[in-house]
JSON list of C-alpha atoms in Angstrom, two decimals:
[
{"chain": "A", "resi": 1, "resn": "ASN", "atom": "CA", "xyz": [-29.47, 11.44, -17.19]},
{"chain": "A", "resi": 2, "resn": "ALA", "atom": "CA", "xyz": [-27.69, 9.41, -14.28]},
{"chain": "A", "resi": 3, "resn": "GLY", "atom": "CA", "xyz": [-24.67, 9.65, -15.92]},
{"chain": "A", "resi": 4, "resn": "VAL", "atom": "CA", "xyz": [-21.87, 7.23, -14.80]},
{"chain": "A", "resi": 5, "resn": "THR", "atom": "CA", "xyz": [-23.27, 4.72, -12.11]},
{"chain": "A", "resi": 6, "resn": "GLN", "atom": "CA", "xyz": [-21.17, 2.32, -9.97]},
{"chain": "A", "resi": 7, "resn": "THR", "atom": "CA", "xyz": [-21.81, -0.24, -7.41]},
{"chain": "A", "resi": 8, "resn": "PRO", "atom": "CA", "xyz": [-21.48, -1.25, -4.75]},
{"chain": "A", "resi": 9, "resn": "LYS", "atom": "CA", "xyz": [-20.19, 2.17, -3.21]},
{"chain": "A", "resi": 10, "resn": "PHE", "atom": "CA", "xyz": [-18.02, -0.36, -0.72]},
{"chain": "A", "resi": 11, "resn": "ARG", "atom": "CA", "xyz": [-17.16, -3.73, -0.29]},
{"chain": "A", "resi": 12, "resn": "ILE", "atom": "CA", "xyz": [-14.79, -6.08, 2.14]},
{"chain": "A", "resi": 13, "resn": "LEU", "atom": "CA", "xyz": [-13.91, -8.66, 0.53]},
{"chain": "A", "resi": 14, "resn": "LYS", "atom": "CA", "xyz": [-11.40, -11.64, 2.15]},
{"chain": "A", "resi": 15, "resn": "ILE", "atom": "CA", "xyz": [-8.22, -13.00, 0.16]},
{"chain": "A", "resi": 16, "resn": "GLY", "atom": "CA", "xyz": [-9.08, -15.52, -2.57]},
{"chain": "A", "resi": 17, "resn": "GLN", "atom": "CA", "xyz": [-12.83, -13.89, -3.01]},
{"chain": "A", "resi": 18, "resn": "SER", "atom": "CA", "xyz": [-14.18, -13.10, -6.39]},
{"chain": "A", "resi": 19, "resn": "MET", "atom": "CA", "xyz": [-16.40, -10.32, -7.35]},
{"chain": "A", "resi": 20, "resn": "THR", "atom": "CA", "xyz": [-17.48, -7.84, -10.20]},
{"chain": "A", "resi": 21, "resn": "LEU", "atom": "CA", "xyz": [-17.48, -4.04, -9.71]},
{"chain": "A", "resi": 22, "resn": "GLN", "atom": "CA", "xyz": [-20.51, -2.76, -11.86]},
{"chain": "A", "resi": 23, "resn": "CYS", "atom": "CA", "xyz": [-20.76, 0.40, -14.00]},
{"chain": "A", "resi": 24, "resn": "ALA", "atom": "CA", "xyz": [-23.16, 2.03, -16.22]},
{"chain": "A", "resi": 25, "resn": "GLN", "atom": "CA", "xyz": [-23.54, 4.58, -18.46]},
{"chain": "A", "resi": 26, "resn": "ASP", "atom": "CA", "xyz": [-26.78, 6.34, -20.26]},
{"chain": "A", "resi": 27, "resn": "MET", "atom": "CA", "xyz": [-25.04, 8.79, -22.37]},
{"chain": "A", "resi": 28, "resn": "ASN", "atom": "CA", "xyz": [-24.16, 6.10, -24.95]},
{"chain": "A", "resi": 29, "resn": "HIS", "atom": "CA", "xyz": [-20.55, 7.23, -24.76]},
{"chain": "A", "resi": 30, "resn": "ASN", "atom": "CA", "xyz": [-18.00, 4.66, -27.04]},
{"chain": "A", "resi": 31, "resn": "TYR", "atom": "CA", "xyz": [-15.07, 4.77, -24.42]},
{"chain": "A", "resi": 32, "resn": "MET", "atom": "CA", "xyz": [-15.34, 3.54, -20.99]},
{"chain": "A", "resi": 33, "resn": "TYR", "atom": "CA", "xyz": [-12.37, 3.02, -18.18]},
{"chain": "A", "resi": 34, "resn": "TRP", "atom": "CA", "xyz": [-11.60, 1.22, -15.07]},
{"chain": "A", "resi": 35, "resn": "TYR", "atom": "CA", "xyz": [-8.87, 3.13, -12.61]},
{"chain": "A", "resi": 36, "resn": "ARG", "atom": "CA", "xyz": [-7.40, 2.62, -9.59]},
{"chain": "A", "resi": 37, "resn": "GLN", "atom": "CA", "xyz": [-6.47, 5.36, -7.08]},
{"chain": "A", "resi": 38, "resn": "ASP", "atom": "CA", "xyz": [-4.18, 4.72, -4.58]},
{"chain": "A", "resi": 39, "resn": "PRO", "atom": "CA", "xyz": [-3.01, 7.12, -1.77]},
{"chain": "A", "resi": 40, "resn": "GLY", "atom": "CA", "xyz": [-0.39, 9.15, -3.38]},
{"chain": "A", "resi": 41, "resn": "MET", "atom": "CA", "xyz": [-0.31, 7.75, -6.43]},
{"chain": "A", "resi": 42, "resn": "GLY", "atom": "CA", "xyz": [-2.89, 8.97, -8.33]},
{"chain": "A", "resi": 43, "resn": "LEU", "atom": "CA", "xyz": [-5.28, 7.01, -11.18]},
{"chain": "A", "resi": 44, "resn": "LYS", "atom": "CA", "xyz": [-3.83, 4.17, -12.93]},
{"chain": "A", "resi": 45, "resn": "LEU", "atom": "CA", "xyz": [-5.42, 2.95, -15.52]},
{"chain": "A", "resi": 46, "resn": "ILE", "atom": "CA", "xyz": [-6.73, -0.75, -15.30]},
{"chain": "A", "resi": 47, "resn": "TYR", "atom": "CA", "xyz": [-8.64, -1.57, -18.51]},
{"chain": "A", "resi": 48, "resn": "TYR", "atom": "CA", "xyz": [-10.42, 0.55, -21.16]},
{"chain": "A", "resi": 49, "resn": "SER", "atom": "CA", "xyz": [-12.91, -0.20, -24.40]},
{"chain": "A", "resi": 50, "resn": "VAL", "atom": "CA", "xyz": [-13.43, 2.17, -27.32]},
{"chain": "A", "resi": 51, "resn": "GLY", "atom": "CA", "xyz": [-16.69, 0.27, -28.00]},
{"chain": "A", "resi": 52, "resn": "ALA", "atom": "CA", "xyz": [-18.87, -2.64, -27.34]},
{"chain": "A", "resi": 53, "resn": "GLY", "atom": "CA", "xyz": [-16.93, -5.78, -27.82]},
{"chain": "A", "resi": 54, "resn": "ILE", "atom": "CA", "xyz": [-13.44, -4.13, -27.83]},
{"chain": "A", "resi": 55, "resn": "THR", "atom": "CA", "xyz": [-11.54, -3.86, -24.64]},
{"chain": "A", "resi": 56, "resn": "ASP", "atom": "CA", "xyz": [-7.70, -3.49, -24.41]},
{"chain": "A", "resi": 57, "resn": "LYS", "atom": "CA", "xyz": [-5.39, -3.27, -21.24]},
{"chain": "A", "resi": 58, "resn": "GLY", "atom": "CA", "xyz": [-4.16, -0.10, -19.16]},
{"chain": "A", "resi": 59, "resn": "GLU", "atom": "CA", "xyz": [-0.83, 0.41, -17.24]},
{"chain": "A", "resi": 60, "resn": "VAL", "atom": "CA", "xyz": [-2.17, -2.51, -14.54]},
{"chain": "A", "resi": 61, "resn": "PRO", "atom": "CA", "xyz": [-4.55, -4.94, -15.53]},
{"chain": "A", "resi": 62, "resn": "ASN", "atom": "CA", "xyz": [-2.93, -7.90, -13.48]},
{"chain": "A", "resi": 63, "resn": "GLY", "atom": "CA", "xyz": [-5.48, -9.68, -11.64]},
{"chain": "A", "resi": 64, "resn": "TYR", "atom": "CA", "xyz": [-8.45, -8.12, -13.51]},
{"chain": "A", "resi": 65, "resn": "ASN", "atom": "CA", "xyz": [-11.04, -8.59, -16.28]},
{"chain": "A", "resi": 66, "resn": "VAL", "atom": "CA", "xyz": [-13.49, -6.93, -18.26]},
{"chain": "A", "resi": 67, "resn": "SER", "atom": "CA", "xyz": [-16.17, -7.36, -20.56]},
{"chain": "A", "resi": 68, "resn": "ARG", "atom": "CA", "xyz": [-17.94, -4.95, -22.93]},
{"chain": "A", "resi": 69, "resn": "SER", "atom": "CA", "xyz": [-21.22, -6.83, -24.25]},
{"chain": "A", "resi": 70, "resn": "THR", "atom": "CA", "xyz": [-23.48, -3.41, -24.45]},
{"chain": "A", "resi": 71, "resn": "THR", "atom": "CA", "xyz": [-22.20, 0.15, -25.25]},
{"chain": "A", "resi": 72, "resn": "GLU", "atom": "CA", "xyz": [-23.93, 1.06, -21.74]},
{"chain": "A", "resi": 73, "resn": "ASP", "atom": "CA", "xyz": [-22.22, -1.66, -19.24]},
{"chain": "A", "resi": 74, "resn": "PHE", "atom": "CA", "xyz": [-18.22, -1.93, -18.47]},
{"chain": "A", "resi": 75, "resn": "PRO", "atom": "CA", "xyz": [-17.96, -4.31, -15.46]},
{"chain": "A", "resi": 76, "resn": "LEU", "atom": "CA", "xyz": [-14.84, -5.32, -13.81]},
{"chain": "A", "resi": 77, "resn": "ARG", "atom": "CA", "xyz": [-14.12, -8.54, -12.26]},
{"chain": "A", "resi": 78, "resn": "LEU", "atom": "CA", "xyz": [-11.83, -9.49, -9.23]},
{"chain": "A", "resi": 79, "resn": "GLU", "atom": "CA", "xyz": [-11.02, -13.10, -9.55]},
{"chain": "A", "resi": 80, "resn": "LEU", "atom": "CA", "xyz": [-9.09, -13.85, -6.61]},
{"chain": "A", "resi": 81, "resn": "ALA", "atom": "CA", "xyz": [-8.87, -10.80, -4.42]},
{"chain": "A", "resi": 82, "resn": "ALA", "atom": "CA", "xyz": [-5.22, -9.89, -3.19]},
{"chain": "A", "resi": 83, "resn": "PRO", "atom": "CA", "xyz": [-4.22, -7.29, -0.59]},
{"chain": "A", "resi": 84, "resn": "SER", "atom": "CA", "xyz": [-3.15, -5.15, -2.83]},
{"chain": "A", "resi": 85, "resn": "GLN", "atom": "CA", "xyz": [-6.17, -4.96, -5.02]},
{"chain": "A", "resi": 86, "resn": "THR", "atom": "CA", "xyz": [-7.28, -2.96, -1.76]},
{"chain": "A", "resi": 87, "resn": "SER", "atom": "CA", "xyz": [-8.32, 0.68, -3.56]},
{"chain": "A", "resi": 88, "resn": "VAL", "atom": "CA", "xyz": [-10.77, 3.05, -5.00]},
{"chain": "A", "resi": 89, "resn": "TYR", "atom": "CA", "xyz": [-11.96, 1.91, -8.15]},
{"chain": "A", "resi": 90, "resn": "PHE", "atom": "CA", "xyz": [-13.41, 4.39, -10.35]},
{"chain": "A", "resi": 91, "resn": "CYS", "atom": "CA", "xyz": [-15.20, 3.99, -13.72]},
{"chain": "A", "resi": 92, "resn": "ALA", "atom": "CA", "xyz": [-15.46, 6.75, -16.60]},
{"chain": "A", "resi": 93, "resn": "SER", "atom": "CA", "xyz": [-16.81, 6.95, -20.29]},
{"chain": "A", "resi": 94, "resn": "LYS", "atom": "CA", "xyz": [-16.34, 9.59, -22.77]},
{"chain": "A", "resi": 95, "resn": "GLY", "atom": "CA", "xyz": [-18.60, 10.18, -25.96]},
{"chain": "A", "resi": 96, "resn": "THR", "atom": "CA", "xyz": [-16.95, 12.61, -28.51]},
{"chain": "A", "resi": 97, "resn": "SER", "atom": "CA", "xyz": [-16.07, 15.63, -26.54]},
{"chain": "A", "resi": 98, "resn": "TYR", "atom": "CA", "xyz": [-12.59, 15.45, -24.71]},
{"chain": "A", "resi": 99, "resn": "GLU", "atom": "CA", "xyz": [-14.11, 15.14, -21.04]},
{"chain": "A", "resi": 100, "resn": "GLN", "atom": "CA", "xyz": [-14.19, 12.08, -19.26]},
{"chain": "A", "resi": 101, "resn": "TYR", "atom": "CA", "xyz": [-17.04, 11.57, -16.93]},
{"chain": "A", "resi": 102, "resn": "PHE", "atom": "CA", "xyz": [-16.43, 9.66, -13.47]},
{"chain": "A", "resi": 103, "resn": "GLY", "atom": "CA", "xyz": [-18.51, 7.54, -11.68]},
{"chain": "A", "resi": 104, "resn": "PRO", "atom": "CA", "xyz": [-18.78, 8.06, -7.83]},
{"chain": "A", "resi": 105, "resn": "GLY", "atom": "CA", "xyz": [-16.23, 5.23, -7.17]},
{"chain": "A", "resi": 106, "resn": "THR", "atom": "CA", "xyz": [-16.33, 1.94, -5.22]},
{"chain": "A", "resi": 107, "resn": "ARG", "atom": "CA", "xyz": [-13.91, 1.26, -1.96]},
{"chain": "A", "resi": 108, "resn": "LEU", "atom": "CA", "xyz": [-13.02, -1.99, -2.09]},
{"chain": "A", "resi": 109, "resn": "THR", "atom": "CA", "xyz": [-11.10, -3.21, 0.85]},
{"chain": "A", "resi": 110, "resn": "VAL", "atom": "CA", "xyz": [-9.37, -6.65, 0.84]},
{"chain": "A", "resi": 111, "resn": "THR", "atom": "CA", "xyz": [-8.35, -8.73, 4.03]},
{"chain": "B", "resi": 1, "resn": "GLY", "atom": "CA", "xyz": [1.71, 8.09, -12.90]},
{"chain": "B", "resi": 2, "resn": "GLU", "atom": "CA", "xyz": [5.57, 8.26, -13.49]},
{"chain": "B", "resi": 3, "resn": "ASP", "atom": "CA", "xyz": [5.07, 10.48, -16.61]},
{"chain": "B", "resi": 4, "resn": "VAL", "atom": "CA", "xyz": [3.15, 13.28, -15.04]},
{"chain": "B", "resi": 5, "resn": "GLU", "atom": "CA", "xyz": [4.21, 14.85, -11.88]},
{"chain": "B", "resi": 6, "resn": "GLN", "atom": "CA", "xyz": [2.98, 17.31, -9.34]},
{"chain": "B", "resi": 7, "resn": "SER", "atom": "CA", "xyz": [3.50, 18.74, -5.70]},
{"chain": "B", "resi": 8, "resn": "LEU", "atom": "CA", "xyz": [1.08, 16.46, -3.80]},
{"chain": "B", "resi": 9, "resn": "PHE", "atom": "CA", "xyz": [-0.07, 19.64, -1.09]},
{"chain": "B", "resi": 10, "resn": "LEU", "atom": "CA", "xyz": [-0.67, 23.38, -1.32]},
{"chain": "B", "resi": 11, "resn": "SER", "atom": "CA", "xyz": [-2.12, 25.73, 1.33]},
{"chain": "B", "resi": 12, "resn": "VAL", "atom": "CA", "xyz": [-3.70, 28.95, 0.83]},
{"chain": "B", "resi": 13, "resn": "ARG", "atom": "CA", "xyz": [-5.29, 31.45, 2.53]},
{"chain": "B", "resi": 14, "resn": "GLU", "atom": "CA", "xyz": [-8.88, 32.65, 1.15]},
{"chain": "B", "resi": 15, "resn": "GLY", "atom": "CA", "xyz": [-8.92, 34.98, -1.44]},
{"chain": "B", "resi": 16, "resn": "ASP", "atom": "CA", "xyz": [-5.46, 34.77, -2.70]},
{"chain": "B", "resi": 17, "resn": "SER", "atom": "CA", "xyz": [-4.40, 33.06, -5.76]},
{"chain": "B", "resi": 18, "resn": "SER", "atom": "CA", "xyz": [-3.41, 29.63, -5.67]},
{"chain": "B", "resi": 19, "resn": "VAL", "atom": "CA", "xyz": [-0.76, 28.32, -8.40]},
{"chain": "B", "resi": 20, "resn": "ILE", "atom": "CA", "xyz": [-0.78, 24.20, -8.91]},
{"chain": "B", "resi": 21, "resn": "ASN", "atom": "CA", "xyz": [2.41, 22.92, -11.14]},
{"chain": "B", "resi": 22, "resn": "CYS", "atom": "CA", "xyz": [2.61, 20.01, -13.25]},
{"chain": "B", "resi": 23, "resn": "THR", "atom": "CA", "xyz": [5.50, 18.55, -15.40]},
{"chain": "B", "resi": 24, "resn": "TYR", "atom": "CA", "xyz": [5.22, 15.85, -17.97]},
{"chain": "B", "resi": 25, "resn": "THR", "atom": "CA", "xyz": [7.61, 13.70, -19.96]},
{"chain": "B", "resi": 26, "resn": "ASP", "atom": "CA", "xyz": [5.96, 13.04, -23.17]},
{"chain": "B", "resi": 27, "resn": "SER", "atom": "CA", "xyz": [6.77, 15.40, -25.80]},
{"chain": "B", "resi": 28, "resn": "SER", "atom": "CA", "xyz": [4.16, 13.86, -28.09]},
{"chain": "B", "resi": 29, "resn": "SER", "atom": "CA", "xyz": [1.41, 14.97, -25.40]},
{"chain": "B", "resi": 30, "resn": "THR", "atom": "CA", "xyz": [-1.25, 17.19, -27.64]},
{"chain": "B", "resi": 31, "resn": "TYR", "atom": "CA", "xyz": [-4.14, 17.24, -24.84]},
{"chain": "B", "resi": 32, "resn": "LEU", "atom": "CA", "xyz": [-3.27, 18.80, -21.49]},
{"chain": "B", "resi": 33, "resn": "TYR", "atom": "CA", "xyz": [-6.23, 18.32, -18.82]},
{"chain": "B", "resi": 34, "resn": "TRP", "atom": "CA", "xyz": [-6.75, 19.70, -15.17]},
{"chain": "B", "resi": 35, "resn": "TYR", "atom": "CA", "xyz": [-9.00, 17.44, -12.72]},
{"chain": "B", "resi": 36, "resn": "LYS", "atom": "CA", "xyz": [-10.89, 18.40, -9.44]},
{"chain": "B", "resi": 37, "resn": "GLN", "atom": "CA", "xyz": [-11.59, 15.49, -7.00]},
{"chain": "B", "resi": 38, "resn": "GLU", "atom": "CA", "xyz": [-13.74, 16.89, -4.30]},
{"chain": "B", "resi": 39, "resn": "PRO", "atom": "CA", "xyz": [-13.98, 14.52, -1.10]},
{"chain": "B", "resi": 40, "resn": "GLY", "atom": "CA", "xyz": [-15.57, 11.41, -1.60]},
{"chain": "B", "resi": 41, "resn": "ALA", "atom": "CA", "xyz": [-16.70, 12.01, -5.03]},
{"chain": "B", "resi": 42, "resn": "GLY", "atom": "CA", "xyz": [-15.22, 10.91, -8.82]},
{"chain": "B", "resi": 43, "resn": "LEU", "atom": "CA", "xyz": [-12.98, 13.21, -10.73]},
{"chain": "B", "resi": 44, "resn": "GLN", "atom": "CA", "xyz": [-14.54, 16.40, -12.73]},
{"chain": "B", "resi": 45, "resn": "LEU", "atom": "CA", "xyz": [-12.79, 17.88, -15.45]},
{"chain": "B", "resi": 46, "resn": "LEU", "atom": "CA", "xyz": [-12.09, 21.80, -14.83]},
{"chain": "B", "resi": 47, "resn": "THR", "atom": "CA", "xyz": [-10.53, 22.81, -17.88]},
{"chain": "B", "resi": 48, "resn": "TYR", "atom": "CA", "xyz": [-8.13, 21.37, -21.16]},
{"chain": "B", "resi": 49, "resn": "ILE", "atom": "CA", "xyz": [-5.75, 23.32, -22.96]},
{"chain": "B", "resi": 50, "resn": "PHE", "atom": "CA", "xyz": [-4.01, 22.02, -26.44]},
{"chain": "B", "resi": 51, "resn": "SER", "atom": "CA", "xyz": [-0.38, 21.66, -26.85]},
{"chain": "B", "resi": 52, "resn": "ASN", "atom": "CA", "xyz": [-0.25, 24.62, -29.81]},
{"chain": "B", "resi": 53, "resn": "MET", "atom": "CA", "xyz": [-1.50, 26.95, -27.24]},
{"chain": "B", "resi": 54, "resn": "ASP", "atom": "CA", "xyz": [0.44, 28.99, -23.97]},
{"chain": "B", "resi": 55, "resn": "MET", "atom": "CA", "xyz": [-2.23, 29.96, -21.94]},
{"chain": "B", "resi": 56, "resn": "LYS", "atom": "CA", "xyz": [-6.42, 29.69, -21.45]},
{"chain": "B", "resi": 57, "resn": "GLN", "atom": "CA", "xyz": [-8.55, 31.77, -18.96]},
{"chain": "B", "resi": 58, "resn": "ASP", "atom": "CA", "xyz": [-12.04, 30.73, -18.20]},
{"chain": "B", "resi": 59, "resn": "GLN", "atom": "CA", "xyz": [-13.60, 32.85, -15.31]},
{"chain": "B", "resi": 60, "resn": "ARG", "atom": "CA", "xyz": [-11.24, 32.40, -12.07]},
{"chain": "B", "resi": 61, "resn": "LEU", "atom": "CA", "xyz": [-9.00, 29.66, -13.76]},
{"chain": "B", "resi": 62, "resn": "THR", "atom": "CA", "xyz": [-5.86, 30.51, -15.84]},
{"chain": "B", "resi": 63, "resn": "VAL", "atom": "CA", "xyz": [-4.00, 27.53, -17.19]},
{"chain": "B", "resi": 64, "resn": "LEU", "atom": "CA", "xyz": [-0.45, 28.30, -18.71]},
{"chain": "B", "resi": 65, "resn": "LEU", "atom": "CA", "xyz": [1.60, 26.02, -20.51]},
{"chain": "B", "resi": 66, "resn": "ASN", "atom": "CA", "xyz": [5.50, 25.77, -21.56]},
{"chain": "B", "resi": 67, "resn": "LYS", "atom": "CA", "xyz": [5.92, 23.23, -24.12]},
{"chain": "B", "resi": 68, "resn": "LYS", "atom": "CA", "xyz": [9.52, 23.72, -24.24]},
{"chain": "B", "resi": 69, "resn": "ASP", "atom": "CA", "xyz": [9.92, 23.08, -20.51]},
{"chain": "B", "resi": 70, "resn": "LYS", "atom": "CA", "xyz": [6.89, 20.30, -20.54]},
{"chain": "B", "resi": 71, "resn": "HIS", "atom": "CA", "xyz": [5.44, 22.46, -17.59]},
{"chain": "B", "resi": 72, "resn": "LEU", "atom": "CA", "xyz": [2.04, 23.32, -17.02]},
{"chain": "B", "resi": 73, "resn": "SER", "atom": "CA", "xyz": [0.56, 25.28, -14.61]},
{"chain": "B", "resi": 74, "resn": "LEU", "atom": "CA", "xyz": [-3.55, 26.27, -13.09]},
{"chain": "B", "resi": 75, "resn": "ARG", "atom": "CA", "xyz": [-4.06, 29.70, -11.32]},
{"chain": "B", "resi": 76, "resn": "ILE", "atom": "CA", "xyz": [-7.07, 29.67, -9.38]},
{"chain": "B", "resi": 77, "resn": "ALA", "atom": "CA", "xyz": [-7.82, 33.55, -8.74]},
{"chain": "B", "resi": 78, "resn": "ASP", "atom": "CA", "xyz": [-9.36, 34.33, -5.15]},
{"chain": "B", "resi": 79, "resn": "THR", "atom": "CA", "xyz": [-9.71, 31.60, -3.75]},
{"chain": "B", "resi": 80, "resn": "GLN", "atom": "CA", "xyz": [-12.44, 29.85, -2.08]},
{"chain": "B", "resi": 81, "resn": "THR", "atom": "CA", "xyz": [-13.10, 26.89, 0.76]},
{"chain": "B", "resi": 82, "resn": "GLY", "atom": "CA", "xyz": [-15.13, 25.36, -1.63]},
{"chain": "B", "resi": 83, "resn": "ASP", "atom": "CA", "xyz": [-12.01, 25.63, -3.87]},
{"chain": "B", "resi": 84, "resn": "SER", "atom": "CA", "xyz": [-10.61, 22.93, -1.20]},
{"chain": "B", "resi": 85, "resn": "ALA", "atom": "CA", "xyz": [-9.56, 19.55, -3.25]},
{"chain": "B", "resi": 86, "resn": "ILE", "atom": "CA", "xyz": [-7.46, 17.38, -4.85]},
{"chain": "B", "resi": 87, "resn": "TYR", "atom": "CA", "xyz": [-6.65, 18.71, -8.40]},
{"chain": "B", "resi": 88, "resn": "PHE", "atom": "CA", "xyz": [-4.98, 15.97, -11.04]},
{"chain": "B", "resi": 89, "resn": "CYS", "atom": "CA", "xyz": [-2.78, 17.31, -13.87]},
{"chain": "B", "resi": 90, "resn": "ALA", "atom": "CA", "xyz": [-3.03, 14.69, -17.01]},
{"chain": "B", "resi": 91, "resn": "GLU", "atom": "CA", "xyz": [-1.89, 14.38, -20.08]},
{"chain": "B", "resi": 92, "resn": "SER", "atom": "CA", "xyz": [-2.74, 12.39, -23.47]},
{"chain": "B", "resi": 93, "resn": "SER", "atom": "CA", "xyz": [-1.15, 12.23, -27.06]},
{"chain": "B", "resi": 94, "resn": "ASN", "atom": "CA", "xyz": [-4.46, 10.91, -28.05]},
{"chain": "B", "resi": 95, "resn": "ASP", "atom": "CA", "xyz": [-7.99, 12.45, -26.68]},
{"chain": "B", "resi": 96, "resn": "TYR", "atom": "CA", "xyz": [-9.21, 9.31, -25.24]},
{"chain": "B", "resi": 97, "resn": "LYS", "atom": "CA", "xyz": [-6.43, 7.65, -23.18]},
{"chain": "B", "resi": 98, "resn": "LEU", "atom": "CA", "xyz": [-4.93, 9.79, -20.50]},
{"chain": "B", "resi": 99, "resn": "SER", "atom": "CA", "xyz": [-2.11, 9.72, -18.08]},
{"chain": "B", "resi": 100, "resn": "PHE", "atom": "CA", "xyz": [-2.41, 11.17, -14.59]},
{"chain": "B", "resi": 101, "resn": "GLY", "atom": "CA", "xyz": [-0.22, 12.90, -11.94]},
{"chain": "B", "resi": 102, "resn": "ALA", "atom": "CA", "xyz": [-0.80, 12.10, -7.96]},
{"chain": "B", "resi": 103, "resn": "GLY", "atom": "CA", "xyz": [-2.65, 14.64, -7.54]},
{"chain": "B", "resi": 104, "resn": "THR", "atom": "CA", "xyz": [-2.12, 18.33, -5.22]},
{"chain": "B", "resi": 105, "resn": "THR", "atom": "CA", "xyz": [-4.38, 18.29, -2.34]},
{"chain": "B", "resi": 106, "resn": "VAL", "atom": "CA", "xyz": [-5.13, 22.29, -1.96]},
{"chain": "B", "resi": 107, "resn": "THR", "atom": "CA", "xyz": [-6.23, 23.23, 1.47]},
{"chain": "B", "resi": 108, "resn": "VAL", "atom": "CA", "xyz": [-7.86, 26.84, 1.99]},
{"chain": "B", "resi": 109, "resn": "ARG", "atom": "CA", "xyz": [-7.74, 28.22, 5.07]},
{"chain": "B", "resi": 110, "resn": "ALA", "atom": "CA", "xyz": [-9.74, 31.12, 6.58]}
]
């Protein structure tokens, strides 16, 4: 099992550009999450999904979009990148246990 | 977030015990977690405790919960250099949506 994978690992965007952060899990987990981590701020939930076809907003959804067409994949879309979106993004998944499994993260810089 | 608070830094000597503290505000918190993040990696679950428990022990880790004061602590016995990491406290009133604290950076010195 690869667990939770994220691509890319690093990315630099110019203001106004768009991109999609990819996340995939091979554990057949129903729940998937996107978080952003800013220094001294912990993790903030952007969006989550409780199953294919179902998504919901977290604490900080503005500027982002998600889709969940399959159980395995949960891409995060940034439409018009802004410097405030400079952060480390983590995808996570959860099955029937209490544990959320995290990917290695994507470090995004918007300049 | 604002609902879960932790001190930001802790420095401890190798072999000593570390105690990381956390307070939360949601009285309906049912599940409380400790996650560990090593440099350049994602978070990994260390341990969790249900709100109807006072204590949980797992090898070198001891979790204490004071539900009245909404205070959670993680004690690491015989702290080693490999314990240097960021430790996140998290709470949830269900079992799938968590609120995380800002994380405590633990530095173990020789």
